[in-house]
Amino acid sequence: MSHTLKPYLSNPYNKESISFSTRVYNRPRYINQHSSNKSPFYSSKLHLDVHPNPGRGIMMAVGIGRNSTSSPMLMTELIIDTASGFTWLQGFPCDSCYEQGNFPYYNSSASKSFDPVYCTDEICQIAPYEAHVGCSDDLSQPLYERCSYNVQYYDGTNSSGVIGTETFYFLDTSLLGNVHLEFVPFGVGTSNYFTSRKLSSPGVAGFARGYGTLLDKLGVKKFSHCFPREEDDTGTMSFGDEAMIKGVKLALNGESERYEAPLTNLYVSGERVVVEYDYVLPANMVFDTGTSWTYLTAEIVDAIVGVIKNVLRKYQPRKWGDNELCYNMTDLSYVSLDEVAKVTFEFNYATRIDLFSYNLWLRINEINLICLGFVKGEENVFGNNLMREMNIGYTLDKDDFAMYFNRQHCLK
């Protein structure tokens, strides 16, 4: 059971509407494609091997390419990244690729639906990021140079290769089938680096706004996601009419293709946190599902850490790696962190989002530590750990560009 969107290149209007929900995962669930003749894409429950991944983000299952009229050529998973608009995955010929577990590498020559993109093509000229790194300056000539790209992320992950178009398949949980979308621009990454030292996702699905992006191809005006709290649970990501738009509304910066809003105040258990320098707040914050960590500028981290240290002054704090504030897990076993150290972010001097202990504190069981999950960075990034057990909806119209936060259980 499937349906297809009609292809388009340059007209961003009059698109066919689409609506579906798909499953998302806390960490990669590597597919053994030889274990069954039936694709897990068409099963109401996915029975997959699980491998830990403390890396960048939340995964979604996708099919890519076509070697028949009804099934995807390749089953894989991509990181859901709302802070970028470019979609890519590792593929042959691999000059430098990282380990991606049991997932096969994408092979464009094996797909009947792959089309290369050249420097003179419109897609190359409007693709997100630096799509012209391999193109000649004079694009007026009928050159047959492949359109290339180079993307680099905040955490050091990067990918470069060539751009093509392909058919993407998304599991539709309500239909127990799939939605497939043709002529999706994406990158075939032939030289890639992933910061995680353990098994990593084969690529990234970019869900920022912008012409030529995956959202642009889907043609939806809204989407939502609900990320589960526990490592082994699943959540949902929904598009179009299936998206859940409810809860506290946060108006976003309409001039940006990313999801950004000014952070104006901070609170710990209802008490306002005083930041040392007046110029620090308000500060821009990016909402990024592609990273588990939440990054804050040094002044903001120091202010929050100082308040929590004072609240927990009976206990001995310590620093571990990039974590500015850690405690012995046993010492805090009888402390209700939600009562004494709940953190609240305020945006636009109006919208407040409460963050609870399961969002904020990371358990490092092997050394019996519990650490505050804020890391010092050059910009403020709201990572996916803060999005757990929340449905977050996005409205994409220019006149109503906003996020909606609704605290709820996300287990599916």
mmCIF file of C-alpha atoms in Angstrom:
data_model
loop_
_atom_site.group_PDB
_atom_site.id
_atom_site.type_symbol
_atom_site.label_atom_id
_atom_site.label_comp_id
_atom_site.label_asym_id
_atom_site.label_seq_id
_atom_site.Cartn_x
_atom_site.Cartn_y
_atom_site.Cartn_z
ATOM 1 C CA MET A 1 0.000 0.000 0.000
ATOM 2 C CA SER A 2 1.648 3.209 -1.109
ATOM 3 C CA HIS A 3 1.121 6.503 -2.821
ATOM 4 C CA THR A 4 3.466 8.790 -4.680
ATOM 5 C CA LEU A 5 3.838 12.545 -4.892
ATOM 6 C CA LYS A 6 4.217 14.020 -8.350
ATOM 7 C CA PRO A 7 7.712 15.398 -9.007
ATOM 8 C CA TYR A 8 8.426 19.111 -9.225
ATOM 9 C CA LEU A 9 11.563 21.165 -9.508
ATOM 10 C CA SER A 10 10.990 24.903 -9.495
ATOM 11 C CA ASN A 11 7.385 25.520 -8.472
ATOM 12 C CA PRO A 12 7.042 25.601 -4.672
ATOM 13 C CA TYR A 13 3.264 26.063 -4.842
ATOM 14 C CA ASN A 14 0.279 23.916 -5.748
ATOM 15 C CA LYS A 15 1.785 20.777 -4.257
ATOM 16 C CA GLU A 16 -0.220 17.684 -3.564
ATOM 17 C CA SER A 17 -0.914 17.416 0.168
ATOM 18 C CA ILE A 18 0.544 14.549 2.152
ATOM 19 C CA SER A 19 -0.167 13.173 5.603
ATOM 20 C CA PHE A 20 1.470 10.299 7.482
ATOM 21 C CA SER A 21 3.154 9.241 10.731
ATOM 22 C CA THR A 22 6.323 7.191 11.057
ATOM 23 C CA ARG A 23 8.285 5.643 13.926
ATOM 24 C CA VAL A 24 11.426 7.160 15.403
ATOM 25 C CA TYR A 25 14.089 5.583 17.603
ATOM 26 C CA ASN A 26 16.505 6.718 20.283
ATOM 27 C CA ARG A 27 19.404 4.865 18.723
ATOM 28 C CA PRO A 28 20.171 2.826 15.574
ATOM 29 C CA ARG A 29 18.363 -0.467 15.167
ATOM 30 C CA TYR A 30 20.508 -2.255 12.657
ATOM 31 C CA ILE A 31 18.598 -4.273 10.088
ATOM 32 C CA ASN A 32 19.737 -7.718 9.052
ATOM 33 C CA GLN A 33 18.282 -7.689 5.563
ATOM 34 C CA HIS A 34 18.928 -11.407 5.029
ATOM 35 C CA SER A 35 16.947 -12.621 8.055
ATOM 36 C CA SER A 36 13.597 -12.509 6.311
ATOM 37 C CA ASN A 37 12.198 -12.343 2.808
ATOM 38 C CA LYS A 38 9.660 -9.790 3.980
ATOM 39 C CA SER A 39 10.853 -6.213 4.316
ATOM 40 C CA PRO A 40 10.468 -4.798 7.848
ATOM 41 C CA PHE A 41 9.031 -1.706 6.159
ATOM 42 C CA TYR A 42 5.742 -3.521 5.772
ATOM 43 C CA SER A 43 5.507 -4.933 9.278
ATOM 44 C CA SER A 44 3.435 -3.280 11.990
ATOM 45 C CA LYS A 45 6.265 -4.021 14.435
ATOM 46 C CA LEU A 46 9.965 -3.853 13.656
ATOM 47 C CA HIS A 47 12.008 -6.652 15.255
ATOM 48 C CA LEU A 48 15.536 -5.351 14.918
ATOM 49 C CA ASP A 49 18.860 -5.804 16.665
ATOM 50 C CA VAL A 50 19.760 -2.871 18.887
ATOM 51 C CA HIS A 51 23.226 -1.382 19.235
ATOM 52 C CA PRO A 52 23.959 1.489 21.620
ATOM 53 C CA ASN A 53 24.799 4.833 20.077
ATOM 54 C CA PRO A 54 25.650 7.771 22.347
ATOM 55 C CA GLY A 55 26.057 9.945 19.264
ATOM 56 C CA ARG A 56 24.105 12.722 17.664
ATOM 57 C CA GLY A 57 20.428 11.987 17.532
ATOM 58 C CA ILE A 58 17.096 10.309 16.908
ATOM 59 C CA MET A 59 16.708 7.885 13.996
ATOM 60 C CA MET A 60 13.960 7.280 11.463
ATOM 61 C CA ALA A 61 13.666 4.260 9.163
ATOM 62 C CA VAL A 62 13.694 5.040 5.425
ATOM 63 C CA GLY A 63 13.872 3.153 2.189
ATOM 64 C CA ILE A 64 15.966 4.595 -0.627
ATOM 65 C CA GLY A 65 16.051 3.739 -4.322
ATOM 66 C CA ARG A 66 14.054 1.311 -6.409
ATOM 67 C CA ASN A 67 14.941 -2.030 -7.918
ATOM 68 C CA SER A 68 11.307 -3.002 -8.487
ATOM 69 C CA THR A 69 8.039 -1.118 -8.792
ATOM 70 C CA SER A 70 6.861 -1.832 -5.251
ATOM 71 C CA SER A 71 9.747 -2.033 -2.791
ATOM 72 C CA PRO A 72 12.738 0.109 -1.782
ATOM 73 C CA MET A 73 16.177 -0.978 -2.907
ATOM 74 C CA LEU A 74 17.869 -0.158 0.406
ATOM 75 C CA MET A 75 16.550 -0.252 3.967
ATOM 76 C CA THR A 76 18.407 2.156 6.216
ATOM 77 C CA GLU A 77 18.051 4.749 8.988
ATOM 78 C CA LEU A 78 18.849 8.448 9.063
ATOM 79 C CA ILE A 79 19.307 10.940 11.880
ATOM 80 C CA ILE A 80 16.439 13.430 12.174
ATOM 81 C CA ASP A 81 18.098 16.848 12.061
ATOM 82 C CA THR A 82 15.975 19.989 12.390
ATOM 83 C CA ALA A 83 19.036 22.257 12.404
ATOM 84 C CA SER A 84 19.979 21.558 8.772
ATOM 85 C CA GLY A 85 18.134 21.281 5.500
ATOM 86 C CA PHE A 86 20.397 18.887 3.622
ATOM 87 C CA THR A 87 19.820 15.117 3.424
ATOM 88 C CA TRP A 88 22.671 12.700 2.732
ATOM 89 C CA LEU A 89 23.879 9.161 3.311
ATOM 90 C CA GLN A 90 27.107 7.268 2.812
ATOM 91 C CA GLY A 91 27.522 5.649 -0.574
ATOM 92 C CA PHE A 92 29.874 4.051 -3.091
ATOM 93 C CA PRO A 93 32.509 4.768 -4.209
ATOM 94 C CA CYS A 94 33.632 5.401 -0.633
ATOM 95 C CA ASP A 95 36.855 7.398 -0.399
ATOM 96 C CA SER A 96 36.548 7.637 3.384
ATOM 97 C CA CYS A 97 33.512 6.224 5.189
ATOM 98 C CA TYR A 98 32.908 5.428 8.846
ATOM 99 C CA GLU A 99 31.556 2.168 10.285
ATOM 100 C CA GLN A 100 27.734 1.995 10.082
ATOM 101 C CA GLY A 101 26.997 -1.434 11.489
ATOM 102 C CA ASN A 102 24.967 -3.948 9.474
ATOM 103 C CA PHE A 103 23.563 -1.345 7.089
ATOM 104 C CA PRO A 104 24.864 -1.746 3.517
ATOM 105 C CA TYR A 105 26.282 1.354 1.881
ATOM 106 C CA TYR A 106 24.065 3.013 -0.696
ATOM 107 C CA ASN A 107 24.980 2.164 -4.298
ATOM 108 C CA SER A 108 23.485 4.577 -6.848
ATOM 109 C CA SER A 109 24.385 2.336 -9.797
ATOM 110 C CA ALA A 110 22.102 -0.400 -8.399
ATOM 111 C CA SER A 111 19.048 1.870 -8.244
ATOM 112 C CA LYS A 112 16.655 2.351 -11.161
ATOM 113 C CA SER A 113 15.360 5.618 -9.689
ATOM 114 C CA PHE A 114 18.656 7.470 -9.140
ATOM 115 C CA ASP A 115 19.420 10.483 -11.326
ATOM 116 C CA PRO A 116 22.680 12.450 -11.111
ATOM 117 C CA VAL A 117 22.535 16.220 -10.681
ATOM 118 C CA TYR A 118 24.898 18.385 -12.724
ATOM 119 C CA CYS A 119 26.240 21.865 -12.085
ATOM 120 C CA THR A 120 23.903 23.446 -14.647
ATOM 121 C CA ASP A 121 20.785 21.833 -13.124
ATOM 122 C CA GLU A 122 18.394 23.971 -11.120
ATOM 123 C CA ILE A 123 18.575 21.588 -8.167
ATOM 124 C CA CYS A 124 22.307 22.182 -7.853
ATOM 125 C CA GLN A 125 21.831 25.927 -7.768
ATOM 126 C CA ILE A 126 19.161 25.895 -5.039
ATOM 127 C CA ALA A 127 20.357 22.951 -2.907
ATOM 128 C CA PRO A 128 21.125 23.793 0.748
ATOM 129 C CA TYR A 129 24.696 24.268 1.910
ATOM 130 C CA GLU A 130 27.759 24.629 -0.323
ATOM 131 C CA ALA A 131 26.479 22.755 -3.346
ATOM 132 C CA HIS A 132 28.860 24.335 -5.857
ATOM 133 C CA VAL A 133 32.192 23.317 -4.361
ATOM 134 C CA GLY A 134 33.071 21.227 -7.413
ATOM 135 C CA CYS A 135 31.502 23.384 -10.137
ATOM 136 C CA SER A 136 33.239 25.682 -12.585
ATOM 137 C CA ASP A 137 32.618 29.411 -12.238
ATOM 138 C CA ASP A 138 31.060 29.670 -15.679
ATOM 139 C CA LEU A 139 27.768 27.783 -15.460
ATOM 140 C CA SER A 140 26.566 29.138 -18.801
ATOM 141 C CA GLN A 141 28.538 26.493 -20.668
ATOM 142 C CA PRO A 142 26.927 23.063 -21.243
ATOM 143 C CA LEU A 143 29.272 21.390 -18.832
ATOM 144 C CA TYR A 144 28.625 17.938 -17.461
ATOM 145 C CA GLU A 145 30.225 18.447 -14.103
ATOM 146 C CA ARG A 146 28.565 16.648 -11.208
ATOM 147 C CA CYS A 147 27.052 18.895 -8.556
ATOM 148 C CA SER A 148 29.009 18.340 -5.349
ATOM 149 C CA TYR A 149 28.440 19.325 -1.717
ATOM 150 C CA ASN A 150 30.290 19.723 1.552
ATOM 151 C CA VAL A 151 28.429 19.913 4.878
ATOM 152 C CA GLN A 152 29.914 20.382 8.334
ATOM 153 C CA TYR A 153 28.044 20.201 11.614
ATOM 154 C CA TYR A 154 28.485 21.874 14.974
ATOM 155 C CA ASP A 155 29.863 18.721 16.617
ATOM 156 C CA GLY A 156 32.528 18.126 13.940
ATOM 157 C CA THR A 157 30.624 15.567 11.860
ATOM 158 C CA ASN A 158 31.031 16.257 8.140
ATOM 159 C CA SER A 159 30.182 14.804 4.750
ATOM 160 C CA SER A 160 31.100 15.548 1.159
ATOM 161 C CA GLY A 161 30.215 13.957 -2.150
ATOM 162 C CA VAL A 162 27.854 14.476 -5.069
ATOM 163 C CA ILE A 163 24.166 15.385 -5.285
ATOM 164 C CA GLY A 164 21.521 13.294 -7.008
ATOM 165 C CA THR A 165 17.780 12.700 -6.863
ATOM 166 C CA GLU A 166 16.197 9.514 -5.630
ATOM 167 C CA THR A 167 12.954 7.911 -4.470
ATOM 168 C CA PHE A 168 12.555 7.919 -0.686
ATOM 169 C CA TYR A 169 10.161 5.610 1.162
ATOM 170 C CA PHE A 170 8.737 6.462 4.602
ATOM 171 C CA LEU A 171 7.017 3.885 6.779
ATOM 172 C CA ASP A 172 3.387 4.886 7.355
ATOM 173 C CA THR A 173 2.295 3.420 10.682
ATOM 174 C CA SER A 174 -1.408 4.080 10.101
ATOM 175 C CA LEU A 175 -1.518 2.391 6.691
ATOM 176 C CA LEU A 176 0.985 -0.333 7.588
ATOM 177 C CA GLY A 177 2.569 0.464 4.256
ATOM 178 C CA ASN A 178 4.683 3.298 2.937
ATOM 179 C CA VAL A 179 4.619 6.754 1.458
ATOM 180 C CA HIS A 180 7.116 7.199 -1.339
ATOM 181 C CA LEU A 181 8.394 10.477 -2.650
ATOM 182 C CA GLU A 182 10.147 10.792 -5.999
ATOM 183 C CA PHE A 183 12.967 13.056 -7.165
ATOM 184 C CA VAL A 184 14.217 13.936 -3.674
ATOM 185 C CA PRO A 185 17.521 15.889 -3.801
ATOM 186 C CA PHE A 186 20.132 14.285 -1.525
ATOM 187 C CA GLY A 187 23.848 13.820 -1.139
ATOM 188 C CA VAL A 188 25.779 10.621 -1.818
ATOM 189 C CA GLY A 189 28.527 10.945 0.774
ATOM 190 C CA THR A 190 31.814 9.481 -0.428
ATOM 191 C CA SER A 191 34.018 11.149 2.189
ATOM 192 C CA ASN A 192 32.502 11.290 5.664
ATOM 193 C CA TYR A 193 33.473 11.670 9.295
ATOM 194 C CA PHE A 194 31.276 11.002 12.316
ATOM 195 C CA THR A 195 32.333 12.178 15.769
ATOM 196 C CA SER A 196 30.927 9.124 17.559
ATOM 197 C CA ARG A 197 33.573 6.414 17.967
ATOM 198 C CA LYS A 198 30.937 3.710 18.078
ATOM 199 C CA LEU A 199 28.546 2.538 15.377
ATOM 200 C CA SER A 200 26.914 5.511 13.694
ATOM 201 C CA SER A 201 23.925 6.292 11.526
ATOM 202 C CA PRO A 202 24.385 5.949 7.740
ATOM 203 C CA GLY A 203 23.370 9.580 7.213
ATOM 204 C CA VAL A 204 21.192 12.572 8.052
ATOM 205 C CA ALA A 205 17.664 13.652 7.077
ATOM 206 C CA GLY A 206 17.507 17.450 7.200
ATOM 207 C CA PHE A 207 14.177 18.930 8.327
ATOM 208 C CA ALA A 208 14.977 22.639 8.335
ATOM 209 C CA ARG A 209 12.894 24.854 6.072
ATOM 210 C CA GLY A 210 14.098 26.113 2.706
ATOM 211 C CA TYR A 211 13.741 25.556 -0.994
ATOM 212 C CA GLY A 212 15.089 22.208 -2.193
ATOM 213 C CA THR A 213 14.859 20.586 1.252
ATOM 214 C CA LEU A 214 13.057 17.404 2.247
ATOM 215 C CA LEU A 215 10.245 19.414 3.853
ATOM 216 C CA ASP A 216 9.937 21.442 0.684
ATOM 217 C CA LYS A 217 9.558 18.257 -1.363
ATOM 218 C CA LEU A 218 6.975 16.864 1.072
ATOM 219 C CA GLY A 219 5.005 20.075 0.669
ATOM 220 C CA VAL A 220 3.591 19.998 4.206
ATOM 221 C CA LYS A 221 2.608 23.053 6.250
ATOM 222 C CA LYS A 222 3.191 21.364 9.599
ATOM 223 C CA PHE A 223 4.877 18.403 11.263
ATOM 224 C CA SER A 224 5.460 17.098 14.778
ATOM 225 C CA HIS A 225 7.564 14.624 16.722
ATOM 226 C CA CYS A 226 7.329 12.878 20.067
ATOM 227 C CA PHE A 227 10.625 11.389 21.251
ATOM 228 C CA PRO A 228 10.541 8.602 23.853
ATOM 229 C CA ARG A 229 12.166 8.860 27.244
ATOM 230 C CA GLU A 230 13.775 5.422 27.453
ATOM 231 C CA GLU A 231 16.528 4.120 25.183
ATOM 232 C CA ASP A 232 14.627 1.091 23.900
ATOM 233 C CA ASP A 233 11.267 2.801 23.303
ATOM 234 C CA THR A 234 9.919 4.212 20.053
ATOM 235 C CA GLY A 235 8.175 7.478 19.283
ATOM 236 C CA THR A 236 6.561 9.102 16.273
ATOM 237 C CA MET A 237 7.163 11.780 13.673
ATOM 238 C CA SER A 238 4.085 13.012 11.827
ATOM 239 C CA PHE A 239 3.495 15.182 8.770
ATOM 240 C CA GLY A 240 0.561 17.134 7.365
ATOM 241 C CA ASP A 241 -2.817 16.482 8.940
ATOM 242 C CA GLU A 242 -1.306 13.721 11.090
ATOM 243 C CA ALA A 243 0.855 16.285 12.923
ATOM 244 C CA MET A 244 -0.175 17.167 16.472
ATOM 245 C CA ILE A 245 -0.161 20.928 17.043
ATOM 246 C CA LYS A 246 -1.078 21.642 20.669
ATOM 247 C CA GLY A 247 0.380 22.990 23.895
ATOM 248 C CA VAL A 248 2.457 26.061 24.666
ATOM 249 C CA LYS A 249 3.178 28.140 21.564
ATOM 250 C CA LEU A 250 6.635 29.562 20.875
ATOM 251 C CA ALA A 251 6.899 32.073 18.027
ATOM 252 C CA LEU A 252 10.081 31.556 15.996
ATOM 253 C CA ASN A 253 12.406 33.823 14.060
ATOM 254 C CA GLY A 254 10.709 33.988 10.669
ATOM 255 C CA GLU A 255 13.849 35.206 8.915
ATOM 256 C CA SER A 256 15.697 31.957 9.613
ATOM 257 C CA GLU A 257 15.311 28.587 7.887
ATOM 258 C CA ARG A 258 16.248 26.952 11.187
ATOM 259 C CA TYR A 259 14.022 26.838 14.263
ATOM 260 C CA GLU A 260 15.313 29.658 16.483
ATOM 261 C CA ALA A 261 13.979 31.891 19.233
ATOM 262 C CA PRO A 262 15.508 34.331 21.749
ATOM 263 C CA LEU A 263 16.218 32.835 25.190
ATOM 264 C CA THR A 264 15.301 35.657 27.579
ATOM 265 C CA ASN A 265 15.399 34.236 31.112
ATOM 266 C CA LEU A 266 16.354 31.124 33.111
ATOM 267 C CA TYR A 267 14.849 29.737 36.303
ATOM 268 C CA VAL A 268 15.813 27.012 38.755
ATOM 269 C CA SER A 269 12.807 25.757 40.743
ATOM 270 C CA GLY A 270 10.975 28.984 39.972
ATOM 271 C CA GLU A 271 13.763 31.334 41.035
ATOM 272 C CA ARG A 272 15.250 33.525 38.326
ATOM 273 C CA VAL A 273 18.906 32.815 37.564
ATOM 274 C CA VAL A 274 21.057 35.940 37.532
ATOM 275 C CA VAL A 275 23.611 35.843 34.697
ATOM 276 C CA GLU A 276 26.749 37.838 35.464
ATOM 277 C CA TYR A 277 26.768 40.046 32.365
ATOM 278 C CA ASP A 278 23.703 41.939 31.127
ATOM 279 C CA TYR A 279 24.635 41.494 27.475
ATOM 280 C CA VAL A 280 24.362 37.674 27.635
ATOM 281 C CA LEU A 281 20.546 37.616 27.577
ATOM 282 C CA PRO A 282 18.537 37.666 25.426
ATOM 283 C CA ALA A 283 20.465 35.089 23.403
ATOM 284 C CA ASN A 284 19.506 33.198 20.271
ATOM 285 C CA MET A 285 18.790 29.479 20.729
ATOM 286 C CA VAL A 286 18.583 26.847 17.971
ATOM 287 C CA PHE A 287 16.314 23.800 18.392
ATOM 288 C CA ASP A 288 18.310 20.849 17.072
ATOM 289 C CA THR A 289 17.049 17.256 17.082
ATOM 290 C CA GLY A 290 20.348 16.184 15.519
ATOM 291 C CA THR A 291 22.345 16.368 18.737
ATOM 292 C CA SER A 292 21.707 14.785 22.129
ATOM 293 C CA TRP A 293 23.668 17.495 23.926
ATOM 294 C CA THR A 294 22.404 20.928 24.877
ATOM 295 C CA TYR A 295 25.032 23.624 24.354
ATOM 296 C CA LEU A 296 24.956 26.932 26.200
ATOM 297 C CA THR A 297 27.424 29.783 26.260
ATOM 298 C CA ALA A 298 29.895 29.708 29.138
ATOM 299 C CA GLU A 299 28.218 32.551 31.062
ATOM 300 C CA ILE A 300 24.842 30.784 31.023
ATOM 301 C CA VAL A 301 26.281 27.399 32.043
ATOM 302 C CA ASP A 302 28.259 28.999 34.886
ATOM 303 C CA ALA A 303 25.151 30.787 36.170
ATOM 304 C CA ILE A 304 22.985 27.643 36.189
ATOM 305 C CA VAL A 305 25.748 25.490 37.683
ATOM 306 C CA GLY A 306 26.333 28.052 40.433
ATOM 307 C CA VAL A 307 22.681 28.024 41.482
ATOM 308 C CA ILE A 308 22.397 24.214 41.459
ATOM 309 C CA LYS A 309 25.660 23.847 43.394
ATOM 310 C CA ASN A 310 24.215 26.088 46.065
ATOM 311 C CA VAL A 311 20.962 24.111 46.177
ATOM 312 C CA LEU A 312 22.930 20.844 46.495
ATOM 313 C CA ARG A 313 25.641 22.259 48.767
ATOM 314 C CA LYS A 314 25.466 19.233 51.067
ATOM 315 C CA TYR A 315 26.986 17.112 48.320
ATOM 316 C CA GLN A 316 30.423 17.153 46.702
ATOM 317 C CA PRO A 317 30.322 18.307 43.060
ATOM 318 C CA ARG A 318 32.867 17.309 40.468
ATOM 319 C CA LYS A 319 33.593 17.852 36.785
ATOM 320 C CA TRP A 320 33.893 14.999 34.301
ATOM 321 C CA GLY A 321 34.981 15.576 30.695
ATOM 322 C CA ASP A 322 32.825 18.281 29.128
ATOM 323 C CA ASN A 323 30.285 17.963 31.945
ATOM 324 C CA GLU A 324 30.589 20.968 34.240
ATOM 325 C CA LEU A 325 28.569 19.518 37.124
ATOM 326 C CA CYS A 326 28.445 15.890 38.267
ATOM 327 C CA TYR A 327 27.651 14.107 41.527
ATOM 328 C CA ASN A 328 28.039 10.643 42.899
ATOM 329 C CA MET A 329 24.863 8.857 41.869
ATOM 330 C CA THR A 330 24.465 7.211 45.266
ATOM 331 C CA ASP A 331 24.628 10.569 47.065
ATOM 332 C CA LEU A 332 21.668 11.911 45.071
ATOM 333 C CA SER A 333 19.592 8.730 45.150
ATOM 334 C CA TYR A 334 17.222 10.226 47.741
ATOM 335 C CA VAL A 335 17.146 13.761 46.297
ATOM 336 C CA SER A 336 14.128 14.898 44.235
ATOM 337 C CA LEU A 337 15.890 16.913 41.569
ATOM 338 C CA ASP A 338 12.552 17.914 40.056
ATOM 339 C CA GLU A 339 11.693 19.673 43.294
ATOM 340 C CA VAL A 340 14.987 21.353 44.091
ATOM 341 C CA ALA A 341 16.656 21.833 40.701
ATOM 342 C CA LYS A 342 14.038 21.949 37.944
ATOM 343 C CA VAL A 343 15.257 24.242 35.157
ATOM 344 C CA THR A 344 12.922 26.472 33.138
ATOM 345 C CA PHE A 345 13.836 28.236 29.889
ATOM 346 C CA GLU A 346 11.909 31.386 29.021
ATOM 347 C CA PHE A 347 11.676 32.573 25.421
ATOM 348 C CA ASN A 348 10.393 35.893 24.039
ATOM 349 C CA TYR A 349 9.823 37.066 27.652
ATOM 350 C CA ALA A 350 6.628 35.020 27.541
ATOM 351 C CA THR A 351 6.905 31.304 26.734
ATOM 352 C CA ARG A 352 8.278 29.064 29.494
ATOM 353 C CA ILE A 353 9.368 25.450 28.983
ATOM 354 C CA ASP A 354 9.950 23.338 32.106
ATOM 355 C CA LEU A 355 12.752 20.785 31.944
ATOM 356 C CA PHE A 356 12.714 17.858 34.333
ATOM 357 C CA SER A 357 15.407 15.593 35.737
ATOM 358 C CA TYR A 358 15.063 12.979 32.989
ATOM 359 C CA ASN A 359 15.715 15.749 30.441
ATOM 360 C CA LEU A 360 18.557 17.388 32.311
ATOM 361 C CA TRP A 361 20.627 14.746 34.095
ATOM 362 C CA LEU A 362 22.667 12.066 32.364
ATOM 363 C CA ARG A 363 23.515 8.836 34.161
ATOM 364 C CA ILE A 364 27.040 7.494 33.613
ATOM 365 C CA ASN A 365 26.558 4.123 35.235
ATOM 366 C CA GLU A 366 30.068 2.752 34.689
ATOM 367 C CA ILE A 367 31.560 5.407 36.993
ATOM 368 C CA ASN A 368 28.448 5.917 39.163
ATOM 369 C CA LEU A 369 28.015 9.576 38.196
ATOM 370 C CA ILE A 370 25.019 11.712 37.384
ATOM 371 C CA CYS A 371 25.851 14.825 35.343
ATOM 372 C CA LEU A 372 23.975 17.940 34.286
ATOM 373 C CA GLY A 373 23.569 17.667 30.515
ATOM 374 C CA PHE A 374 24.615 21.211 29.582
ATOM 375 C CA VAL A 375 27.876 21.666 27.684
ATOM 376 C CA LYS A 376 29.674 24.956 27.070
ATOM 377 C CA GLY A 377 29.572 26.046 23.441
ATOM 378 C CA GLU A 378 29.855 29.066 21.192
ATOM 379 C CA GLU A 379 26.115 29.166 20.551
ATOM 380 C CA ASN A 380 23.004 27.991 22.364
ATOM 381 C CA VAL A 381 21.593 24.694 21.076
ATOM 382 C CA PHE A 382 18.474 22.995 22.477
ATOM 383 C CA GLY A 383 19.305 19.296 22.012
ATOM 384 C CA ASN A 384 17.003 16.305 21.755
ATOM 385 C CA ASN A 385 17.536 15.220 25.376
ATOM 386 C CA LEU A 386 15.427 18.234 26.348
ATOM 387 C CA MET A 387 12.700 17.147 23.895
ATOM 388 C CA ARG A 388 11.970 13.738 25.460
ATOM 389 C CA GLU A 389 8.452 12.997 26.709
ATOM 390 C CA MET A 390 7.137 15.996 24.790
ATOM 391 C CA ASN A 391 5.146 16.318 21.625
ATOM 392 C CA ILE A 392 6.648 19.196 19.674
ATOM 393 C CA GLY A 393 4.665 20.550 16.743
ATOM 394 C CA TYR A 394 5.919 22.881 14.012
ATOM 395 C CA THR A 395 3.821 25.237 11.872
ATOM 396 C CA LEU A 396 5.707 26.383 8.803
ATOM 397 C CA ASP A 397 3.682 29.189 7.229
ATOM 398 C CA LYS A 398 5.503 32.504 6.990
ATOM 399 C CA ASP A 399 2.773 34.198 9.012
ATOM 400 C CA ASP A 400 2.625 31.402 11.593
ATOM 401 C CA PHE A 401 6.138 30.057 12.044
ATOM 402 C CA ALA A 402 6.072 28.496 15.503
ATOM 403 C CA MET A 403 6.716 25.483 17.717
ATOM 404 C CA TYR A 404 4.211 23.990 20.176
ATOM 405 C CA PHE A 405 5.336 22.099 23.290
ATOM 406 C CA ASN A 406 2.989 19.602 24.923
ATOM 407 C CA ARG A 407 4.304 17.372 27.712
ATOM 408 C CA GLN A 408 3.051 13.805 27.242
ATOM 409 C CA HIS A 409 4.085 10.161 27.164
ATOM 410 C CA CYS A 410 5.651 9.308 23.806
ATOM 411 C CA LEU A 411 5.840 5.519 23.919
ATOM 412 C CA LYS A 412 4.251 3.843 20.898
#
